C-alpha atoms as a printed R data frame, in Angstrom:
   type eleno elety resid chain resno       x      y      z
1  ATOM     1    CA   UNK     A     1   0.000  0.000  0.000
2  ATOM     2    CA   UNK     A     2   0.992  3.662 -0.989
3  ATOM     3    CA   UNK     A     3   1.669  5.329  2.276
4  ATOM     4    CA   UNK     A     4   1.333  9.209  2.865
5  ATOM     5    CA   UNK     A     5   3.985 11.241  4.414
6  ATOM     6    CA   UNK     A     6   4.003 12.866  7.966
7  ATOM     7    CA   UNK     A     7   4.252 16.327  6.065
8  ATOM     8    CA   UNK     A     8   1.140 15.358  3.480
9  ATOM     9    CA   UNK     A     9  -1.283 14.523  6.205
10 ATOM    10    CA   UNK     A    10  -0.354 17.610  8.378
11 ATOM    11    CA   UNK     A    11  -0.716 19.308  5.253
12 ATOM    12    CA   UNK     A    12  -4.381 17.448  4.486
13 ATOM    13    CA   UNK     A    13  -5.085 18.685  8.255
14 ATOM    14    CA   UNK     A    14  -4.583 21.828  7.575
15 ATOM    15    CA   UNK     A    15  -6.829 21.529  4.673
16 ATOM    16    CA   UNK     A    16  -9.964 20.172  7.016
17 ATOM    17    CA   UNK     A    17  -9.194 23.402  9.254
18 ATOM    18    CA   UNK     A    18  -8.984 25.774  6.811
19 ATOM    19    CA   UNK     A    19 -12.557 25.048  5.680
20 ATOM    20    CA   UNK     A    20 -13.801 26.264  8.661
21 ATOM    21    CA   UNK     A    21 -11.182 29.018  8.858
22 ATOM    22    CA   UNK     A    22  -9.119 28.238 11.128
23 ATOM    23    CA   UNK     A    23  -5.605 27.797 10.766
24 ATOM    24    CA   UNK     A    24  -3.113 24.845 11.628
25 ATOM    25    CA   UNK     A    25  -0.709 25.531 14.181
26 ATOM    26    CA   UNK     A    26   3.389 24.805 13.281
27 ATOM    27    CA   UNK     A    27   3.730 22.867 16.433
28 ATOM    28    CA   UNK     A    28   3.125 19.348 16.820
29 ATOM    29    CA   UNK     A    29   2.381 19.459 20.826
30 ATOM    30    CA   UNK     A    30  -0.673 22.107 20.235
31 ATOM    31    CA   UNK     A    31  -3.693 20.288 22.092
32 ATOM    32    CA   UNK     A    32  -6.877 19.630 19.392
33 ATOM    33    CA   UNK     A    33  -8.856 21.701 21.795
34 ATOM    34    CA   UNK     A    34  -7.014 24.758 21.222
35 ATOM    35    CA   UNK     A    35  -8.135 24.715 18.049
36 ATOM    36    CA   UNK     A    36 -11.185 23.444 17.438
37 ATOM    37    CA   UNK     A    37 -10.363 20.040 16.071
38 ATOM    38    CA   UNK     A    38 -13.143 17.867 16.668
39 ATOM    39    CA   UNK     A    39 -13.791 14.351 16.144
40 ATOM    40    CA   UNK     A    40 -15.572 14.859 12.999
41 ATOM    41    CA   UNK     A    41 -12.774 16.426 11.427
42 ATOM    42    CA   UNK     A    42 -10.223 13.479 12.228
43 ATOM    43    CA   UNK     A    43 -13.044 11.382 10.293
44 ATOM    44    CA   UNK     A    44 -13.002 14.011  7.075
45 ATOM    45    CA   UNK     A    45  -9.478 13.633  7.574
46 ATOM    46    CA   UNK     A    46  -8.939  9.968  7.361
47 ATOM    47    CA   UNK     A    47 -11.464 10.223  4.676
48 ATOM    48    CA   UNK     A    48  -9.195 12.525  2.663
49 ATOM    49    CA   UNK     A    49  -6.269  9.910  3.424
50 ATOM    50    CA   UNK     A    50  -8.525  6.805  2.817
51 ATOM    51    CA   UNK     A    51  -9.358  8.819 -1.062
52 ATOM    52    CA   UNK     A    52  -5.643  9.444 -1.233
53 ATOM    53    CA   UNK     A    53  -4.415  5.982 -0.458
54 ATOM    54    CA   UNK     A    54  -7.451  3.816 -2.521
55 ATOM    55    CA   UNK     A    55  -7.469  2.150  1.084
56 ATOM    56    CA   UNK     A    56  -9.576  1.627  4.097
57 ATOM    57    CA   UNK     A    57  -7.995  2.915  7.529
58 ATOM    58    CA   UNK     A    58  -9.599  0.361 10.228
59 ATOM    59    CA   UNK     A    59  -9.271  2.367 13.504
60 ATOM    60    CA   UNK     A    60 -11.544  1.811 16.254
61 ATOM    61    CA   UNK     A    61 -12.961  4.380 19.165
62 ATOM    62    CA   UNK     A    62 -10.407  3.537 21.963
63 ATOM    63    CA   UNK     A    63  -7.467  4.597 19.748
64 ATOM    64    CA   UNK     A    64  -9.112  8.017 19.224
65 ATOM    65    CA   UNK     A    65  -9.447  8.650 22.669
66 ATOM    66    CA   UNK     A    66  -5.860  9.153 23.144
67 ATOM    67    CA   UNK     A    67  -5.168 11.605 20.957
68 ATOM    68    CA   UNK     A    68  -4.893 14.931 22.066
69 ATOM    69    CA   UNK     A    69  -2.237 16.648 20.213
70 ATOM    70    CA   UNK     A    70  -1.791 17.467 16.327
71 ATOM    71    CA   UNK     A    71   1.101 15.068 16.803
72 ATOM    72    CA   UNK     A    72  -0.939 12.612 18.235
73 ATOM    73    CA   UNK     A    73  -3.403 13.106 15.067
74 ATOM    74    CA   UNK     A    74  -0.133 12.746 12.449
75 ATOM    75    CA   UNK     A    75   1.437  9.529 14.827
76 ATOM    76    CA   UNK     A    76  -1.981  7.682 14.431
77 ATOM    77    CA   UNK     A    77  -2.883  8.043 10.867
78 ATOM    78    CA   UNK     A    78   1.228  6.264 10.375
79 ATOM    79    CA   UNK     A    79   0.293  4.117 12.487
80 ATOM    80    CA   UNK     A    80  -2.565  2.807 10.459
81 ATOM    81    CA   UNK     A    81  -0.727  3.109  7.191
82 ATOM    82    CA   UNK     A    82   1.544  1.113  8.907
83 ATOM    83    CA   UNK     A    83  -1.058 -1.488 10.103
């Protein structure tokens, strides 16, 4: 399976915030509620990365629970390319 870059999904994350005007933040450790990043938008995220790749992401609700950083966003979508 194609895999994405680190760099392409923060970029594709910026993307999802900038719809709703809001910008994405240079710093990895910025907490999701700082800036609005809500659980629907990880899901129109991994959308955009499921369209991207031609591939399902299988991720289940526990794993989203612990995220709470933009890093935390960019580790878990590897992490299921990976999978």
């Amino acid at each position: 399976m194609t895999t994405l870059s680190r760099e392409q999904v923060r970029s594709m994350m910026g993307e999802v915030l900038q719809a709703q005007g809001k910008d994405l933040p240079e710093s990895d450790e910025t907490q999701l509620s700082e800036i609005g990043f809500r659980s629907l938008d990880f899901s129109e995220l991994a959308l955009r990365v499921e369209d991207e790749l031609d591939a399902e992401l299988n991720f289940d609700a526990p794993g989203l629970r612990s995220i709470e950083t933009v890093g935390d966003v960019l580790t878990f979508i590897e992490q299921l390319q990976e999978s």
